[in-house]
mmCIF file of C-alpha atoms in Angstrom:
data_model
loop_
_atom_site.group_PDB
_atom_site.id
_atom_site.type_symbol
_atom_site.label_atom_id
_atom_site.label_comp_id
_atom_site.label_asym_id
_atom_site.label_seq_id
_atom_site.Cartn_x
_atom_site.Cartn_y
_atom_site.Cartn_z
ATOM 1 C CA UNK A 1 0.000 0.000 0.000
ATOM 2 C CA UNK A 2 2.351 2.436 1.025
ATOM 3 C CA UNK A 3 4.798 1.942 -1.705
ATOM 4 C CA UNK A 4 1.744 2.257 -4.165
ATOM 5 C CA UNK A 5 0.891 5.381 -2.721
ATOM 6 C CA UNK A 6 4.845 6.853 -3.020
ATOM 7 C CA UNK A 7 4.443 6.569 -6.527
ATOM 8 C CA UNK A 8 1.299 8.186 -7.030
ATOM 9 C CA UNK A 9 2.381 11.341 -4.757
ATOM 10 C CA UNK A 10 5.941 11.428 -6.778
ATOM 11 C CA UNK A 11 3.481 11.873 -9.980
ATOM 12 C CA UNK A 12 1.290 14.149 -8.333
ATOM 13 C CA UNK A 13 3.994 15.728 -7.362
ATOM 14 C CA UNK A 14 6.303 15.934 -10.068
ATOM 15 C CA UNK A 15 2.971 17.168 -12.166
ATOM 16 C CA UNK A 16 2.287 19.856 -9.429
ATOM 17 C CA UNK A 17 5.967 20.929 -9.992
ATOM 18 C CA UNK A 18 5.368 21.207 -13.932
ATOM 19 C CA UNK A 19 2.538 23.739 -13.472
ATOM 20 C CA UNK A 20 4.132 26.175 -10.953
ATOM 21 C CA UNK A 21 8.346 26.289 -12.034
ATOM 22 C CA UNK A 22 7.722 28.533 -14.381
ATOM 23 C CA UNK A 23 5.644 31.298 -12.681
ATOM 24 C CA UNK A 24 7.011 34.381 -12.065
ATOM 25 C CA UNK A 25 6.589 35.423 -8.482
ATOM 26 C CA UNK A 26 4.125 37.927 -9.328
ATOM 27 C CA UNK A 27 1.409 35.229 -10.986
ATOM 28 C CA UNK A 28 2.341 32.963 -8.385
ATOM 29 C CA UNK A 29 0.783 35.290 -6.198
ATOM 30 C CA UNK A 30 -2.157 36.356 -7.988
ATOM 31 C CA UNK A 31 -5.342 35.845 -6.874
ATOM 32 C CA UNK A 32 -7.997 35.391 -8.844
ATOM 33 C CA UNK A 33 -10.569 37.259 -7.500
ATOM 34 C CA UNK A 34 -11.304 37.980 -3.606
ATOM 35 C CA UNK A 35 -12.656 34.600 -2.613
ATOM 36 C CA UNK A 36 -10.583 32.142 -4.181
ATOM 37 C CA UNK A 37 -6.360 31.287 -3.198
ATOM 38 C CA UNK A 38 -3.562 32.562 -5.218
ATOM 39 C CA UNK A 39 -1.440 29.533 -6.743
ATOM 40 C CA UNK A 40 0.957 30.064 -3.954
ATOM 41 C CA UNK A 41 -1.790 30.221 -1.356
ATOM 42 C CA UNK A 42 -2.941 26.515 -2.920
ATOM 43 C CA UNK A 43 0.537 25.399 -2.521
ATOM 44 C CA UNK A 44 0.912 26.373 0.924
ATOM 45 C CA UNK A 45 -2.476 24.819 1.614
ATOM 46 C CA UNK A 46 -0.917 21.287 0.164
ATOM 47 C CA UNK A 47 2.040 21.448 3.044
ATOM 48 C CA UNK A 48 -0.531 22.406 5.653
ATOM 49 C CA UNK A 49 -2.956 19.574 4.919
ATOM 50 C CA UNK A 50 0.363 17.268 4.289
ATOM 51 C CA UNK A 51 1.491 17.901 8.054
ATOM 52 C CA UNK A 52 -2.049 17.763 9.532
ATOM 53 C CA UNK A 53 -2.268 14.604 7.743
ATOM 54 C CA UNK A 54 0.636 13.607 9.622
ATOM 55 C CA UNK A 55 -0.574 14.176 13.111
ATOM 56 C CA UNK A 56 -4.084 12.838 12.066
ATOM 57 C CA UNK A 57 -2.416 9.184 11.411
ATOM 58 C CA UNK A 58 -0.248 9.287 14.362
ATOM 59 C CA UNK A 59 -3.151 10.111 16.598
ATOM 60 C CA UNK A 60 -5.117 7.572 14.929
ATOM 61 C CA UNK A 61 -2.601 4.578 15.143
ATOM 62 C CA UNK A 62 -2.549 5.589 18.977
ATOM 63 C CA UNK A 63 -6.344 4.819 19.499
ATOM 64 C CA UNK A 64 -6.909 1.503 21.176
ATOM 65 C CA UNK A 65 -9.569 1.481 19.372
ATOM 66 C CA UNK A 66 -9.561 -1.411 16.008
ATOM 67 C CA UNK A 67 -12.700 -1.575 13.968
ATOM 68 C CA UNK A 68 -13.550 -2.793 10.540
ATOM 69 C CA UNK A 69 -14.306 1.300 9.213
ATOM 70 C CA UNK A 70 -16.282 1.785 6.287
ATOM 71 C CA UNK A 71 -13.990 2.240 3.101
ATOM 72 C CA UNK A 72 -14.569 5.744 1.386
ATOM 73 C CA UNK A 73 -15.256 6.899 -2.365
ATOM 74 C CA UNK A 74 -11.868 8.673 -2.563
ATOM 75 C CA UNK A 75 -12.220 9.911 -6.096
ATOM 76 C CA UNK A 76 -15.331 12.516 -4.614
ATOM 77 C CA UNK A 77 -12.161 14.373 -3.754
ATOM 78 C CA UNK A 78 -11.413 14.836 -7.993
ATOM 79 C CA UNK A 79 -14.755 16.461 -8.225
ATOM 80 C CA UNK A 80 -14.259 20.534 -8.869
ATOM 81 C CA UNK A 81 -17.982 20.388 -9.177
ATOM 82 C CA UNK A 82 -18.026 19.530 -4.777
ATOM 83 C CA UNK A 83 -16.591 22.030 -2.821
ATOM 84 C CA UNK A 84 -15.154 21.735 0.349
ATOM 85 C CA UNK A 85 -14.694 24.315 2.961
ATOM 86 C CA UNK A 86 -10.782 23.913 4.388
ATOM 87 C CA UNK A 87 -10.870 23.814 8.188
ATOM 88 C CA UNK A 88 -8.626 27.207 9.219
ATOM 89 C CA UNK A 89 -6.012 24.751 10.737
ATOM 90 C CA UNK A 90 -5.333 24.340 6.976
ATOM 91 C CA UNK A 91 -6.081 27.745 5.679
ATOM 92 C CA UNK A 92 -3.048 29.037 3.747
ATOM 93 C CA UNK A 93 -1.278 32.111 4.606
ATOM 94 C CA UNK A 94 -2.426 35.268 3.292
ATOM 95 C CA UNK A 95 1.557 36.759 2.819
ATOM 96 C CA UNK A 96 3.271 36.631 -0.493
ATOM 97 C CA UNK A 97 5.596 33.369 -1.189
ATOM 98 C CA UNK A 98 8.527 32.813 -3.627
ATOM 99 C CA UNK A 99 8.233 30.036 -6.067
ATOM 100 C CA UNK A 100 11.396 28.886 -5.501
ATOM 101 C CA UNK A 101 10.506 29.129 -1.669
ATOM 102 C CA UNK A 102 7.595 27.125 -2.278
ATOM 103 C CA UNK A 103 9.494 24.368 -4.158
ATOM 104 C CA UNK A 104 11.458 23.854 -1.460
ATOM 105 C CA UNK A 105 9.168 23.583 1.319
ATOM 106 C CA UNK A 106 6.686 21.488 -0.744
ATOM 107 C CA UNK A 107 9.935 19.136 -0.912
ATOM 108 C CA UNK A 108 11.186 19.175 2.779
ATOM 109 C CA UNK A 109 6.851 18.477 3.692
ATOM 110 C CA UNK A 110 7.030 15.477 1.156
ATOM 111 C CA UNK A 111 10.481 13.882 2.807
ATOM 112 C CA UNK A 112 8.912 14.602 6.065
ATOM 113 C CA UNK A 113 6.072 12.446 5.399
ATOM 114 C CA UNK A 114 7.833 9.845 3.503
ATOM 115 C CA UNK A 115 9.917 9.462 6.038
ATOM 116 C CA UNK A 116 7.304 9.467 8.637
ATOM 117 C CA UNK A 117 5.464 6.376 7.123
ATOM 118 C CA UNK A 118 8.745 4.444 6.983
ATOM 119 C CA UNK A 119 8.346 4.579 10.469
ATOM 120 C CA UNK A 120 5.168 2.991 10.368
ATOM 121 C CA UNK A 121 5.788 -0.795 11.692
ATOM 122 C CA UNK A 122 2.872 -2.123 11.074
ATOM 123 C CA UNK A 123 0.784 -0.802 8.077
ATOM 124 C CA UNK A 124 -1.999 -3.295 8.026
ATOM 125 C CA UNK A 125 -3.380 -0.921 11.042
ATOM 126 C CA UNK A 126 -3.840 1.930 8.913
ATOM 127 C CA UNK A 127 -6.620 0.242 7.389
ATOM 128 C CA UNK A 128 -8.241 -1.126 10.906
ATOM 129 C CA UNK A 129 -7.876 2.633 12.810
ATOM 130 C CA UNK A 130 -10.113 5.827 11.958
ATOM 131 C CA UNK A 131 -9.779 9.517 12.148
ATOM 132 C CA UNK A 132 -12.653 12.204 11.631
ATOM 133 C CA UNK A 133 -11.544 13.605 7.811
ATOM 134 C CA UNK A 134 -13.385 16.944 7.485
ATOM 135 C CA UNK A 135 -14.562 16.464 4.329
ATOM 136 C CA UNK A 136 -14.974 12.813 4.404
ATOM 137 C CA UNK A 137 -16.131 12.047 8.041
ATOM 138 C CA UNK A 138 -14.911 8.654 9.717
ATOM 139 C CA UNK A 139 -12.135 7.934 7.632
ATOM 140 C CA UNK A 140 -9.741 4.581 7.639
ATOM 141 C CA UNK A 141 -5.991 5.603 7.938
ATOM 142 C CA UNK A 142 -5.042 4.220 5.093
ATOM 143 C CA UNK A 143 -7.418 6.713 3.097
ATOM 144 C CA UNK A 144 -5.847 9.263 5.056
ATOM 145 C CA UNK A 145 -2.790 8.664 3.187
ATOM 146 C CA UNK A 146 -4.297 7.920 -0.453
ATOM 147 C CA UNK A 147 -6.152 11.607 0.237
ATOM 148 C CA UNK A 148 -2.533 13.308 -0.108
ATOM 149 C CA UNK A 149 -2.456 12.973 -3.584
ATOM 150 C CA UNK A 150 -6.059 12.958 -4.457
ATOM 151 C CA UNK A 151 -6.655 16.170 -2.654
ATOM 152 C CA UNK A 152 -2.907 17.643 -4.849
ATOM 153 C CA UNK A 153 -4.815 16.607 -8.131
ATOM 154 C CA UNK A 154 -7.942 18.482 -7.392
ATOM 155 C CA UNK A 155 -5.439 21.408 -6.382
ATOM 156 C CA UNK A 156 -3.085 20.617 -9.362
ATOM 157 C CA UNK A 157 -6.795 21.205 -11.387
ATOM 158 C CA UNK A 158 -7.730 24.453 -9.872
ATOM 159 C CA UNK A 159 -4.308 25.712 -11.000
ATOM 160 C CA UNK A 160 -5.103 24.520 -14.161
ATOM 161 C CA UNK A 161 -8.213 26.586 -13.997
ATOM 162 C CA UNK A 162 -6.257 29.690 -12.669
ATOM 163 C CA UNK A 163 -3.839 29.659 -15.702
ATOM 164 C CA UNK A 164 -6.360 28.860 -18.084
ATOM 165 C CA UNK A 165 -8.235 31.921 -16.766
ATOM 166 C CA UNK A 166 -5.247 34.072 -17.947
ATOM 167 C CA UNK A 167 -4.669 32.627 -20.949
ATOM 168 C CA UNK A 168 -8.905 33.352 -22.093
ATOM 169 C CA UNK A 169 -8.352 36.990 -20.251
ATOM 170 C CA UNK A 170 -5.418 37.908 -22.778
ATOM 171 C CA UNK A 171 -7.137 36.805 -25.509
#
């Protein structure tokens, strides 16, 4: 499982990557209007959920608690159409980044976590421990993990959208 999901988030990644190296700072930052995130802000929002989904499992593997937890429909999270509200704990900064900056950071988050389920001894308990997910409710641990990248392609989409919108603007 967890080897399946390291090469899924170093294609998510490494298609995250394609869409934002070549931003200057300035669109980086840009935000579409008042109520949607700048391309940075969504980048930032992908370490914060990252590292919350890193305390989330480790709280979760520490329940006593073992239970047979319902399996979710993971690909609701690809859906542009759904929209999610994130929980502030997750809300991205409203300061300007670098993209280089950004690059970086979205790198050290990803080794972090890598490296944090190496440490995971026994991964057949991801699948038997929950956490609340708040956009998915009771949530196995495993899914917890598969989310990472789902939740980057939905992002990886709404940049897409973003630089699309700039492309029909100068037109």
């Amino acid at each position: 499982m967890i080897i399946f999901a390291k090469d899924q988030f170093d294609a998510t990644r490494e298609q995250l990557l394609l869409e934002i190296n070549h931003l200057s700072d300035t669109e980086f930052n840009d935000k579409p209007d008042a109520q949607n995130w700048s391309i940075a802000q969504i980048c930032h929002h992908l370490i914060l959920v990252e590292e919350a989904t890193k305390k989330a499992v480790t709280w979760g593997l520490k329940s006593q608690e073992q239970s047979s937890p319902e399996r979710k429909d993971m690909q609701l999270l690809l859906d542009r159409k759904r929209k999610f509200q994130a929980p502030s704990i997750v809300e991205p900064a409203e300061n300007p980044f670098h993209v280089q900056k950004m690059v970086e950071l979205l790198a050290t988050t990803r080794a972090e976590f890598l490296g944090f389920l190496e440490t995971i001894e026994d991964a057949d308990a991801l699948a038997k421990h929950t956490m609340k997910h708040p956009a998915l409710g009771e949530c196995p641990l495993d899914q917890w993990i598969e989310q990472i990248y789902l939740h980057e392609q939905r992002h990886i989409q709404q940049i897409q959208e973003i630089k699309n919108s700039w492309q029909q603007a100068s037109n």
